[in-house]
Amino acid sequence: MAKIPVGILGATGMVGQQYITLLNDHPWFEVRYVAASPRSAGKKYAEAVSGRWHLAKTFAPHIGGLMVEDANDVSRAVAAFKKGECSFVFSALEMGKDETRALEDAYAAEGIPVISNASAHRWTPDVPVLIAEINPDHTDIIPIQKKARGWDRGFIAVKPNCSIQSYMKPIHALAQAGYPAQRIIVSTMQAISGAGYPGVPSLDMIDNIVPYIGGEEEKSEKEPLKIFGSIENGVIKNADFPKISAHCNRVPVTDGHTACINLEFAAKKPSLDEIKAVWYAYKGLPQTADLPMAPKQPIIYREEENRPQPRKDRDADKGMAVVIGRLRPCNVFDIRFTALSHNTVRGAAGGGILNAELLKHKGYLS
Ligand code: NAP
């Protein structure tokens, strides 16, 4: 099967670099088009990332020779599309929200589907916010979105914030098993790479914790409700529950967001052993359809009392699994536990690739 040629907008950044390495040898997709800011445009990819390559794994030689285009110039991507070099794009741009939204719309309007990591379109009512295991049915909004905007081939699908990845799947698994959550308090300890490059100044981070990440608590509390919502009258209607209260902290960890969760069930309360069994058995469409980027075991429970830890657990199953530990009763709510997910893999590029695989599986990408 010929591979689908894909483009990466923001290919030089922290998330863009993850896309480049994760797509190396991907069985379905092949990177043929890279774009970034005007600062990088006109340079070969290897030159554009020289001195600011962040990953241990490097890029393939043919990627180093690709010319970086200006992501703001949609006509370049359209020309690449016509040459068979860019069938859809992953968006990993770090720009103002309004600029990002307008640019992603422009790509979709020109017939180039956009699978985005940016937050700009997460609150657009007919744009799905996808976690492939949880709400693959939200892709059903895409024909409605295309029709409403007069787009024939293009569309926009996004993934949620990296801070919520670790607790969404365990909560979803329990809800599916008949134990929905009513109220949740979550405290996150978020890695520095979540702020992009160069990110938080080193003097703010070394020997320190910063108890504020702009906009992050609101995203952590509200995005889950859209993901747990349903399509009604041509838009995604948010769920009413669970109510979430979040504290988001930046900590001196390179990669991997950890969350401590206190959870109250709506009605039925499972035993701790039942909860572990539910998490162990949890599978979604990515696993049953055997999508290439899907973790075999989406939730891994560790019995050791001192796990999960970012350094030891963030790369579990290619960095795509959520690792949980420390499940115990809560004196105020019902249960408490600690969960971890890799922010630039599961929470960004890996999650974006899995969404693209889901969309291809559903016939939206060809
Ligand atoms: P980053 O390291 O700062 O990279 C930003 C990218 O955007 C670079 O390729 C940069 O190009 C490009 N860019 C910046 N200004 C631009 C402009 N005016 N026009 C066109 N391109 C421009 O940021 P990141 O951490 O990779 O994040 C990328 C996106 O993913 C953001 O929307 C972020 O919110 C989201 N996200 C990040 C994470 C994470 O853990 N880091 C997780 C989930 C979602 P140059 O290199 O040429 O400047």
PDB file of C-alpha atoms and ligand atoms in Angstrom, residues 8-19 35-41 43 45 48-49 52 54 68-73 91-96 99-100 103-104 116-120 122 159-163 165 190-199 216 219 250 254-257 342-349, ligand 1:
ATOM      1  CA  ILE A   8       3.736  19.056   9.599  1.00  0.00           C
ATOM      2  CA  LEU A   9       3.037  22.692  10.451  1.00  0.00           C
ATOM      3  CA  GLY A  10       5.339  23.729  13.296  1.00  0.00           C
ATOM      4  CA  ALA A  11       7.720  20.902  12.346  1.00  0.00           C
ATOM      5  CA  THR A  12      10.713  22.576  14.023  1.00  0.00           C
ATOM      6  CA  GLY A  13       9.154  22.885  17.512  1.00  0.00           C
ATOM      7  CA  MET A  14       9.051  20.573  20.507  1.00  0.00           C
ATOM      8  CA  VAL A  15       5.916  18.761  19.311  1.00  0.00           C
ATOM      9  CA  GLY A  16       6.894  18.997  15.625  1.00  0.00           C
ATOM     10  CA  GLN A  17      10.140  17.153  16.368  1.00  0.00           C
ATOM     11  CA  GLN A  18       8.173  14.379  18.076  1.00  0.00           C
ATOM     12  CA  TYR A  19       5.985  14.100  14.953  1.00  0.00           C
ATOM     13  CA  ALA A  35       6.551  24.171   7.563  1.00  0.00           C
ATOM     14  CA  ALA A  36       7.297  26.555  10.416  1.00  0.00           C
ATOM     15  CA  SER A  37       7.652  30.298  11.038  1.00  0.00           C
ATOM     16  CA  PRO A  38       9.209  32.720   8.549  1.00  0.00           C
ATOM     17  CA  ARG A  39      12.373  32.466  10.718  1.00  0.00           C
ATOM     18  CA  SER A  40      12.878  28.854   9.575  1.00  0.00           C
ATOM     19  CA  ALA A  41      11.337  29.102   6.096  1.00  0.00           C
ATOM     20  CA  LYS A  43      16.208  26.578   5.228  1.00  0.00           C
ATOM     21  CA  TYR A  45      15.112  21.068   7.901  1.00  0.00           C
ATOM     22  CA  ALA A  48      16.480  24.906  10.784  1.00  0.00           C
ATOM     23  CA  VAL A  49      16.704  22.599  13.847  1.00  0.00           C
ATOM     24  CA  ARG A  52      17.767  23.053  18.993  1.00  0.00           C
ATOM     25  CA  HIS A  54      15.618  18.108  21.668  1.00  0.00           C
ATOM     26  CA  VAL A  68      11.057  24.254   5.413  1.00  0.00           C
ATOM     27  CA  GLU A  69       8.131  26.282   4.067  1.00  0.00           C
ATOM     28  CA  ASP A  70       6.385  29.247   5.691  1.00  0.00           C
ATOM     29  CA  ALA A  71       3.329  27.768   7.437  1.00  0.00           C
ATOM     30  CA  ASN A  72       1.474  31.053   6.882  1.00  0.00           C
ATOM     31  CA  ASP A  73       1.676  30.579   3.099  1.00  0.00           C
ATOM     32  CA  SER A  91      -0.693  21.308  13.087  1.00  0.00           C
ATOM     33  CA  ALA A  92       1.805  21.893  15.908  1.00  0.00           C
ATOM     34  CA  LEU A  93       1.933  25.672  15.643  1.00  0.00           C
ATOM     35  CA  GLU A  94       2.555  27.958  18.592  1.00  0.00           C
ATOM     36  CA  MET A  95       0.907  31.232  17.583  1.00  0.00           C
ATOM     37  CA  GLY A  96      -1.914  33.456  18.871  1.00  0.00           C
ATOM     38  CA  GLU A  99      -4.122  33.568  14.059  1.00  0.00           C
ATOM     39  CA  THR A 100      -3.971  29.785  14.503  1.00  0.00           C
ATOM     40  CA  LEU A 103      -4.715  29.623   9.459  1.00  0.00           C
ATOM     41  CA  GLU A 104      -6.133  26.163  10.205  1.00  0.00           C
ATOM     42  CA  SER A 116      -4.331  19.852  15.266  1.00  0.00           C
ATOM     43  CA  ASN A 117      -2.525  19.989  18.587  1.00  0.00           C
ATOM     44  CA  ALA A 118      -3.292  23.659  19.113  1.00  0.00           C
ATOM     45  CA  SER A 119      -6.034  24.832  21.449  1.00  0.00           C
ATOM     46  CA  ALA A 120      -7.491  27.377  18.991  1.00  0.00           C
ATOM     47  CA  ARG A 122     -11.105  23.144  20.877  1.00  0.00           C
ATOM     48  CA  LYS A 159      -6.784  16.741  20.312  1.00  0.00           C
ATOM     49  CA  PRO A 160      -7.207  18.030  23.866  1.00  0.00           C
ATOM     50  CA  ASN A 161      -4.724  19.561  26.262  1.00  0.00           C
ATOM     51  CA  CYS A 162      -1.821  17.393  27.439  1.00  0.00           C
ATOM     52  CA  SER A 163      -2.724  17.954  31.130  1.00  0.00           C
ATOM     53  CA  GLN A 165      -4.491  12.764  29.157  1.00  0.00           C
ATOM     54  CA  GLN A 190       3.482  19.218  34.563  1.00  0.00           C
ATOM     55  CA  ALA A 191       6.787  18.824  32.757  1.00  0.00           C
ATOM     56  CA  ILE A 192       8.795  21.742  31.378  1.00  0.00           C
ATOM     57  CA  SER A 193       8.544  20.467  27.780  1.00  0.00           C
ATOM     58  CA  GLY A 194       4.824  21.248  27.987  1.00  0.00           C
ATOM     59  CA  ALA A 195       5.743  24.909  27.566  1.00  0.00           C
ATOM     60  CA  GLY A 196       7.514  24.375  24.213  1.00  0.00           C
ATOM     61  CA  TYR A 197      11.033  25.643  23.533  1.00  0.00           C
ATOM     62  CA  PRO A 198      12.760  27.539  25.143  1.00  0.00           C
ATOM     63  CA  GLY A 199       9.794  27.500  27.514  1.00  0.00           C
ATOM     64  CA  GLU A 216      -4.298  25.289  32.041  1.00  0.00           C
ATOM     65  CA  LYS A 219      -8.682  23.568  30.034  1.00  0.00           C
ATOM     66  CA  ARG A 250       4.936  23.369  36.550  1.00  0.00           C
ATOM     67  CA  THR A 254      11.678  17.259  31.389  1.00  0.00           C
ATOM     68  CA  ASP A 255       8.822  15.077  30.019  1.00  0.00           C
ATOM     69  CA  GLY A 256       5.734  13.468  31.548  1.00  0.00           C
ATOM     70  CA  HIS A 257       2.748  15.072  33.254  1.00  0.00           C
ATOM     71  CA  HIS A 342       3.936  11.502  28.311  1.00  0.00           C
ATOM     72  CA  ASN A 343       2.975  15.054  27.376  1.00  0.00           C
ATOM     73  CA  THR A 344       4.727  15.420  24.026  1.00  0.00           C
ATOM     74  CA  VAL A 345       3.883  11.851  22.904  1.00  0.00           C
ATOM     75  CA  ARG A 346       0.453  10.729  24.168  1.00  0.00           C
ATOM     76  CA  GLY A 347      -0.415  14.332  25.017  1.00  0.00           C
ATOM     77  CA  ALA A 348       0.710  15.780  21.679  1.00  0.00           C
ATOM     78  CA  ALA A 349       2.310  14.158  18.600  1.00  0.00           C
TER      79      ALA A 349
HETATM   80  P1  NAP B   1       7.268  25.234  20.206  1.00  0.00           P
HETATM   81  O1  NAP B   1       8.339  24.311  20.627  1.00  0.00           O
HETATM   82  O2  NAP B   1       7.348  26.656  20.634  1.00  0.00           O
HETATM   83  O3  NAP B   1       7.162  25.184  18.594  1.00  0.00           O
HETATM   84  C1  NAP B   1       6.320  26.067  17.902  1.00  0.00           C
HETATM   85  C2  NAP B   1       6.324  25.836  16.400  1.00  0.00           C
HETATM   86  O4  NAP B   1       5.464  26.837  15.798  1.00  0.00           O
HETATM   87  C3  NAP B   1       7.701  25.996  15.740  1.00  0.00           C
HETATM   88  O5  NAP B   1       7.788  25.128  14.644  1.00  0.00           O
HETATM   89  C4  NAP B   1       7.675  27.444  15.257  1.00  0.00           C
HETATM   90  O6  NAP B   1       8.517  27.683  14.142  1.00  0.00           O
HETATM   91  C5  NAP B   1       6.219  27.574  14.825  1.00  0.00           C
HETATM   92  N1  NAP B   1       5.799  28.984  14.828  1.00  0.00           N
HETATM   93  C6  NAP B   1       5.947  29.884  15.827  1.00  0.00           C
HETATM   94  N2  NAP B   1       5.481  31.097  15.428  1.00  0.00           N
HETATM   95  C7  NAP B   1       5.020  30.935  14.152  1.00  0.00           C
HETATM   96  C8  NAP B   1       4.463  31.829  13.194  1.00  0.00           C
HETATM   97  N3  NAP B   1       4.233  33.114  13.467  1.00  0.00           N
HETATM   98  N4  NAP B   1       4.112  31.324  11.986  1.00  0.00           N
HETATM   99  C9  NAP B   1       4.305  30.013  11.687  1.00  0.00           C
HETATM  100  N5  NAP B   1       4.889  29.126  12.551  1.00  0.00           N
HETATM  101  C10 NAP B   1       5.221  29.589  13.774  1.00  0.00           C
HETATM  102  O7  NAP B   1       5.824  24.746  20.720  1.00  0.00           O
HETATM  103  P2  NAP B   1       5.340  23.228  21.013  1.00  0.00           P
HETATM  104  O8  NAP B   1       5.538  22.891  22.440  1.00  0.00           O
HETATM  105  O9  NAP B   1       5.903  22.347  19.964  1.00  0.00           O
HETATM  106  O10 NAP B   1       3.763  23.356  20.825  1.00  0.00           O
HETATM  107  C11 NAP B   1       3.163  23.364  19.546  1.00  0.00           C
HETATM  108  C12 NAP B   1       1.656  23.332  19.712  1.00  0.00           C
HETATM  109  O11 NAP B   1       1.276  22.105  20.376  1.00  0.00           O
HETATM  110  C13 NAP B   1       1.105  24.471  20.572  1.00  0.00           C
HETATM  111  O12 NAP B   1      -0.124  24.882  20.050  1.00  0.00           O
HETATM  112  C14 NAP B   1       0.945  23.819  21.937  1.00  0.00           C
HETATM  113  O13 NAP B   1      -0.054  24.446  22.713  1.00  0.00           O
HETATM  114  C15 NAP B   1       0.524  22.413  21.546  1.00  0.00           C
HETATM  115  N6  NAP B   1       0.804  21.368  22.539  1.00  0.00           N
HETATM  116  C16 NAP B   1       2.045  21.281  23.107  1.00  0.00           C
HETATM  117  C17 NAP B   1       2.295  20.254  24.020  1.00  0.00           C
HETATM  118  C18 NAP B   1       3.635  20.082  24.703  1.00  0.00           C
HETATM  119  O14 NAP B   1       3.732  19.217  25.588  1.00  0.00           O
HETATM  120  N7  NAP B   1       4.667  20.844  24.341  1.00  0.00           N
HETATM  121  C19 NAP B   1       1.299  19.353  24.344  1.00  0.00           C
HETATM  122  C20 NAP B   1       0.042  19.471  23.724  1.00  0.00           C
HETATM  123  C21 NAP B   1      -0.172  20.477  22.822  1.00  0.00           C
HETATM  124  P3  NAP B   1      10.042  28.239  14.340  1.00  0.00           P
HETATM  125  O15 NAP B   1      10.847  27.085  14.850  1.00  0.00           O
HETATM  126  O16 NAP B   1      10.419  28.628  12.964  1.00  0.00           O
HETATM  127  O17 NAP B   1       9.977  29.371  15.305  1.00  0.00           O
END
